[in-house]
Coordinates of C-alpha atoms in Angstrom, one line a residue:
M197 CA 2.3 18.7 -12.3
S198 CA 3.5 21.6 -10.1
A199 CA 7.2 22.3 -10.2
V200 CA 9.6 22.4 -7.3
H201 CA 12.5 24.8 -6.7
A202 CA 14.1 22.7 -4.0
L203 CA 14.1 19.0 -3.4
P204 CA 11.3 17.7 -1.1
A205 CA 12.1 15.9 2.1
W206 CA 9.8 13.0 1.1
I207 CA 6.9 12.1 -1.2
A208 CA 3.4 10.9 -0.3
V209 CA 1.3 8.9 -2.7
D210 CA -2.3 7.8 -2.5
W211 CA -2.6 5.1 -5.2
G212 CA -6.2 4.1 -5.8
S213 CA -8.0 1.7 -8.2
S214 CA -8.6 4.3 -10.8
N215 CA -6.1 7.1 -10.2
L216 CA -3.1 8.2 -8.1
R217 CA -2.2 11.4 -6.3
A218 CA 1.2 12.5 -5.2
W219 CA 2.5 15.3 -3.0
A220 CA 6.1 16.6 -2.6
L221 CA 6.5 17.6 1.0
D222 CA 9.2 19.5 3.0
D223 CA 10.5 18.5 6.4
Q224 CA 7.6 20.3 8.0
D225 CA 5.1 18.3 5.8
R226 CA 4.1 21.4 3.9
I227 CA 3.1 20.7 0.3
I228 CA 5.6 22.2 -2.1
A229 CA 4.2 20.4 -5.2
Q230 CA 1.5 18.0 -6.2
A231 CA 0.5 15.8 -9.2
S232 CA -2.0 13.2 -10.3
S233 CA -2.5 10.5 -12.9
A234 CA -5.4 8.4 -14.2
R235 CA -3.1 5.4 -14.1
G236 CA -4.8 3.5 -11.2
M237 CA -4.1 0.0 -10.0
L238 CA -6.8 -1.6 -12.1
G239 CA -5.1 -0.6 -15.4
L240 CA -1.6 -1.7 -14.5
A241 CA 0.5 -4.8 -14.4
S242 CA 2.9 -5.2 -11.5
D243 CA 5.9 -4.3 -13.6
E244 CA 4.4 -1.0 -14.8
F245 CA 4.0 0.7 -11.4
E246 CA 7.5 2.0 -11.1
D247 CA 7.5 3.6 -14.5
V248 CA 4.1 5.2 -13.9
L249 CA 5.3 6.6 -10.5
R250 CA 8.5 7.9 -12.0
V251 CA 6.6 9.8 -14.7
V252 CA 4.5 11.5 -12.0
I253 CA 7.3 12.4 -9.6
N254 CA 10.4 12.6 -11.7
D255 CA 10.7 16.4 -11.5
W256 CA 10.9 16.1 -7.7
L257 CA 13.8 13.6 -7.7
P258 CA 17.6 14.3 -7.4
E259 CA 19.6 14.1 -10.6
D260 CA 22.0 11.5 -9.2
S261 CA 21.4 8.4 -7.1
T262 CA 23.8 9.2 -4.2
S263 CA 20.7 9.5 -2.0
S264 CA 17.3 8.0 -2.2
M265 CA 14.0 10.0 -1.9
P266 CA 11.6 8.4 0.6
V267 CA 8.3 7.6 -1.2
L268 CA 5.5 6.4 1.1
I269 CA 2.4 4.9 -0.7
C270 CA -1.0 4.0 0.7
G271 CA -3.9 2.4 -1.1
M272 CA -4.3 -0.2 -3.8
A273 CA -0.6 -0.3 -4.9
G274 CA -0.3 -2.8 -2.0
A275 CA -3.2 -5.0 -3.2
R276 CA -2.6 -8.6 -4.3
Q277 CA -3.1 -7.4 -7.9
G278 CA -1.0 -4.2 -7.3
W279 CA 2.7 -3.4 -7.3
V280 CA 3.8 -5.5 -4.3
E281 CA 1.3 -7.1 -1.9
A282 CA 1.5 -5.4 1.5
A283 CA 0.3 -7.6 4.4
Y284 CA -2.8 -6.8 6.3
L285 CA -2.3 -5.7 9.9
P286 CA -4.9 -7.6 12.1
V287 CA -7.3 -5.7 14.3
P288 CA -7.6 -7.8 17.5
G289 CA -11.4 -7.3 17.9
E290 CA -13.6 -6.1 20.7
Q291 CA -12.5 -8.7 23.2
A292 CA -8.8 -8.1 22.9
P293 CA -6.7 -5.0 23.6
A294 CA -7.0 -2.4 20.9
I295 CA -4.1 -1.8 18.6
D296 CA -2.3 1.6 18.2
V297 CA -3.2 2.3 14.5
L298 CA -0.4 4.7 13.9
S299 CA 2.6 2.8 15.4
G300 CA 1.2 -0.5 14.1
L301 CA 1.1 0.8 10.5
A302 CA 4.6 2.3 10.7
E303 CA 6.1 -1.0 12.0
Q304 CA 4.7 -3.1 9.2
L305 CA 5.6 -1.2 6.0
T306 CA 6.4 -3.2 2.9
H307 CA 9.7 -2.2 1.2
V308 CA 9.6 -2.3 -2.6
A309 CA 12.7 -3.0 -4.7
T310 CA 13.1 -0.5 -7.5
R311 CA 15.3 -0.1 -10.6
D312 CA 15.7 3.6 -10.0
R313 CA 18.0 4.1 -7.0
R314 CA 16.8 7.6 -6.5
I315 CA 13.6 6.4 -4.8
A316 CA 13.1 4.4 -1.6
V317 CA 9.5 3.1 -1.9
T318 CA 7.5 1.7 1.0
I319 CA 3.8 0.7 1.1
V320 CA 1.4 1.0 4.0
P321 CA -0.3 -2.2 5.1
G322 CA -4.0 -2.6 5.1
L323 CA -6.1 -3.8 8.0
C324 CA -8.0 -7.0 8.4
Q325 CA -10.2 -8.6 11.1
H326 CA -11.4 -12.2 11.7
Q327 CA -14.0 -11.5 14.4
P328 CA -16.9 -10.8 14.6
A329 CA -16.7 -11.2 10.8
F330 CA -14.0 -11.4 8.1
D331 CA -13.2 -8.0 6.7
V332 CA -10.4 -6.0 5.1
M333 CA -9.5 -2.4 4.2
R334 CA -6.7 -0.9 2.2
G335 CA -6.2 2.8 2.0
E336 CA -8.8 3.8 4.6
E337 CA -6.4 2.8 7.4
T338 CA -4.3 5.8 6.4
Q339 CA -7.3 8.1 6.6
L340 CA -8.0 6.8 10.1
A341 CA -4.4 7.3 11.1
G342 CA -4.8 10.9 9.8
L343 CA -7.9 11.4 11.9
V344 CA -6.0 10.2 15.0
A345 CA -3.0 12.4 14.1
T346 CA -5.2 15.5 14.0
Q347 CA -7.5 14.5 16.9
P348 CA -5.3 12.5 19.4
G349 CA -7.3 10.1 21.5
Y350 CA -10.3 10.2 19.2
S351 CA -13.2 7.9 20.3
G352 CA -16.3 7.2 18.3
A353 CA -17.6 6.0 15.0
V354 CA -16.0 7.0 11.7
C355 CA -17.6 6.4 8.3
L356 CA -15.6 6.5 5.1
P357 CA -18.2 6.6 2.2
G358 CA -17.2 5.2 -1.1
T359 CA -17.8 2.2 -3.5
H360 CA -17.3 0.0 -0.5
A361 CA -18.1 2.2 2.6
K362 CA -16.1 1.5 5.7
W363 CA -17.5 2.0 9.3
A364 CA -14.8 1.9 12.0
Q365 CA -15.1 2.2 15.7
L366 CA -12.2 3.9 17.6
E367 CA -11.5 4.1 21.3
N368 CA -8.8 6.5 22.6
G369 CA -7.2 6.6 19.1
S370 CA -7.1 2.8 18.6
I371 CA -9.4 0.9 16.2
T372 CA -11.5 -1.8 17.8
G373 CA -13.3 -3.0 14.7
F374 CA -14.8 -2.1 11.3
T375 CA -17.4 -3.2 8.8
T376 CA -17.6 -2.8 5.0
F377 CA -20.8 -2.0 3.2
M378 CA -21.0 -2.5 -0.6
S379 CA -23.6 0.3 -0.9
G380 CA -21.8 2.3 -3.6
E381 CA -21.3 -0.7 -5.8
L382 CA -24.9 -1.9 -5.1
Y383 CA -26.3 1.5 -6.1
K384 CA -24.3 1.5 -9.3
L385 CA -25.4 -2.1 -10.2
L386 CA -29.1 -1.3 -9.5
S387 CA -29.1 2.0 -11.3
Q388 CA -27.1 0.9 -14.4
D389 CA -27.5 -2.9 -14.8
S390 CA -30.9 -3.8 -13.4
V391 CA -34.5 -3.2 -14.6
L392 CA -34.4 0.0 -12.5
K393 CA -32.1 1.6 -15.1
H394 CA -35.2 2.4 -17.1
S395 CA -36.7 4.3 -14.2
V396 CA -34.0 6.2 -12.4
A397 CA -31.5 9.0 -13.0
G398 CA -29.0 10.9 -10.9
G399 CA -30.1 14.1 -9.2
D400 CA -29.4 16.9 -6.8
L401 CA -30.5 16.8 -3.2
A402 CA -30.5 20.6 -3.2
D403 CA -33.8 20.1 -5.0
E404 CA -36.4 19.8 -2.2
P405 CA -38.6 17.2 -3.8
Q406 CA -35.6 15.0 -4.5
R407 CA -34.3 15.5 -0.9
Q408 CA -37.7 14.4 0.5
A409 CA -37.7 11.4 -1.8
F410 CA -34.2 10.5 -0.6
L411 CA -35.2 10.8 3.0
A412 CA -38.3 8.8 2.5
G413 CA -36.1 6.0 1.1
I414 CA -33.9 6.3 4.2
D415 CA -36.9 6.0 6.5
A416 CA -38.4 3.0 4.5
A417 CA -35.1 1.0 4.6
M418 CA -34.5 1.8 8.3
A419 CA -38.1 0.8 9.3
E420 CA -38.3 -2.4 7.2
P421 CA -34.9 -3.6 6.0
A422 CA -36.2 -7.1 5.5
R423 CA -38.5 -5.7 2.7
M424 CA -35.6 -4.1 0.8
T425 CA -35.9 -6.1 -2.4
A426 CA -39.7 -5.5 -2.5
A427 CA -39.1 -1.8 -2.0
L428 CA -36.6 -1.8 -4.8
F429 CA -39.0 -3.3 -7.3
G430 CA -41.6 -0.8 -6.0
I431 CA -39.5 1.9 -7.7
R432 CA -40.1 0.3 -11.1
A433 CA -43.8 -0.3 -10.4
R434 CA -44.3 3.3 -9.3
D435 CA -42.6 4.5 -12.5
L436 CA -45.1 2.5 -14.5
L437 CA -48.3 3.2 -12.5
D438 CA -48.1 6.4 -10.5
E439 CA -49.7 9.1 -12.6
R440 CA -48.9 11.8 -10.0
L441 CA -45.3 11.9 -11.0
D442 CA -44.2 14.7 -13.2
D443 CA -42.5 14.6 -16.6
E444 CA -40.0 11.8 -17.5
A445 CA -36.8 13.7 -16.4
S446 CA -38.3 14.8 -13.0
R447 CA -39.8 11.4 -12.4
A448 CA -36.4 9.7 -13.0
A449 CA -34.6 12.1 -10.7
L450 CA -37.2 11.6 -7.9
L451 CA -37.1 7.8 -8.3
G452 CA -33.3 7.9 -8.4
A453 CA -33.2 9.8 -5.1
R454 CA -35.5 7.2 -3.6
L455 CA -33.2 4.4 -4.8
S456 CA -30.2 6.2 -3.2
G457 CA -32.1 6.6 0.0
L458 CA -33.1 2.9 0.1
V459 CA -29.6 1.7 -0.5
L460 CA -28.0 4.1 2.0
G461 CA -30.8 3.5 4.5
L462 CA -30.1 -0.3 4.4
E463 CA -26.4 0.5 5.2
L464 CA -27.4 2.9 8.0
A465 CA -29.7 0.3 9.5
G466 CA -26.8 -2.0 10.0
A467 CA -24.1 0.6 10.8
T468 CA -25.9 2.7 13.3
C469 CA -27.7 0.0 15.3
L470 CA -25.0 0.3 18.0
Q471 CA -24.6 4.0 17.9
P472 CA -26.7 6.0 20.4
Q473 CA -28.9 8.6 18.8
G474 CA -27.3 12.0 19.2
S475 CA -23.8 10.6 19.2
L476 CA -21.1 12.1 16.9
I477 CA -20.1 10.3 13.6
T478 CA -17.1 11.6 11.7
L479 CA -17.3 11.3 7.9
I480 CA -14.1 11.2 5.8
G481 CA -14.3 11.2 2.0
D482 CA -15.5 12.9 -1.1
D483 CA -17.4 16.0 -0.3
I484 CA -20.5 15.4 -2.4
L485 CA -20.9 11.8 -1.2
C486 CA -20.2 12.9 2.4
Q487 CA -22.9 15.5 2.2
R488 CA -25.4 12.8 1.2
Y489 CA -24.4 10.8 4.3
R490 CA -24.6 14.0 6.4
I491 CA -28.2 14.7 5.3
A492 CA -29.2 11.2 6.1
L493 CA -27.5 11.0 9.5
E494 CA -28.7 14.3 10.7
H495 CA -32.2 13.3 9.6
L496 CA -31.8 10.3 11.9
G497 CA -30.7 12.4 14.9
Y498 CA -26.9 12.0 14.8
R499 CA -24.3 14.8 15.0
V500 CA -21.9 14.8 12.1
S501 CA -18.3 16.0 11.6
L502 CA -16.7 16.2 8.2
A503 CA -13.0 15.7 7.6
A504 CA -11.5 16.3 4.2
N505 CA -10.2 13.2 2.4
A506 CA -6.9 14.6 1.2
D507 CA -6.1 16.2 4.5
M508 CA -6.6 12.9 6.4
I509 CA -4.5 11.0 3.9
L510 CA -1.6 13.5 4.2
A511 CA -1.9 13.6 8.0
G512 CA -1.9 9.8 8.1
L513 CA 1.0 9.4 5.8
G514 CA 2.9 12.1 7.6
R515 CA 2.5 10.5 11.0
I516 CA 3.5 7.1 9.6
H517 CA 6.5 8.6 7.7
H518 CA 7.9 10.3 10.8
A519 CA 7.3 7.3 13.1
C520 CA 9.3 5.2 10.6
Q521 CA 12.1 7.8 10.4
A522 CA 12.2 7.9 14.2
R523 CA 12.6 4.1 14.3
L524 CA 15.5 4.3 11.8
V525 CA 17.3 6.8 14.1
T526 CA 16.9 4.7 17.2
D527 CA 17.7 1.3 15.6

């Protein structure tokens, strides 16, 4: 944890399933301290969240309770199994007027009662949609808000890679719809808990043969998505029968790259079907994973822009925080 020499104006928190990150910010949203913890939502009961938060941010709080420090949280702390469930804000869908992501989020914050009077905790809502298909997101809405905060009026596709990758469509800074793909979780299950675990290993796309195996998987899934399960078993069969493959370690890395390409290619077959080739797609997320998406998308003829995960979270929380403060002044 980094120390502070003056009290922050407010505290931003990104509370995920497996960890949390917190930032102490001044009144210009400049970072004056930051901290993290491995105490994510999945390992906590609802009555443990406040104590975990206080351990992480205690050095940033006033000594007395005459005033409360604003703490704005996004992510899984607002899940049904989290601290306090924060409602989902509905996305109207393509046939209805688009919502203003930023003002909509700021107007629907969930206030959390705390024992410690030095903190005033609010949680950002997630987003949901009912048409054209049921879907939800929690945490990614703040990253989208950050993108719009840094690029006002943004229009186009946004991909947020992860265990459950989100693809959102924005028009003039408003979200019109989104889709979730379980590609990250599917890859983990296939590589660790299926028969393919005997044939694949992680690798590095900086290695040209692995890169080509990855792109071949992308092309195969894009060309024949209906044959996906056959292509998956083909990895095992190739491991057993293809004598052209090198030693065991190299073989496993090549086949792992192909598996990654097949799984991501299946996602891209669904996600890019309405995106004109050559259009811009913005990626927000972990750098290593985003680079894999970038390689695939550029291979398919798309332009790609990368936005840093933490930057978008802070920009989104900052815009939501200040919109909320402005409402308090005018009310």
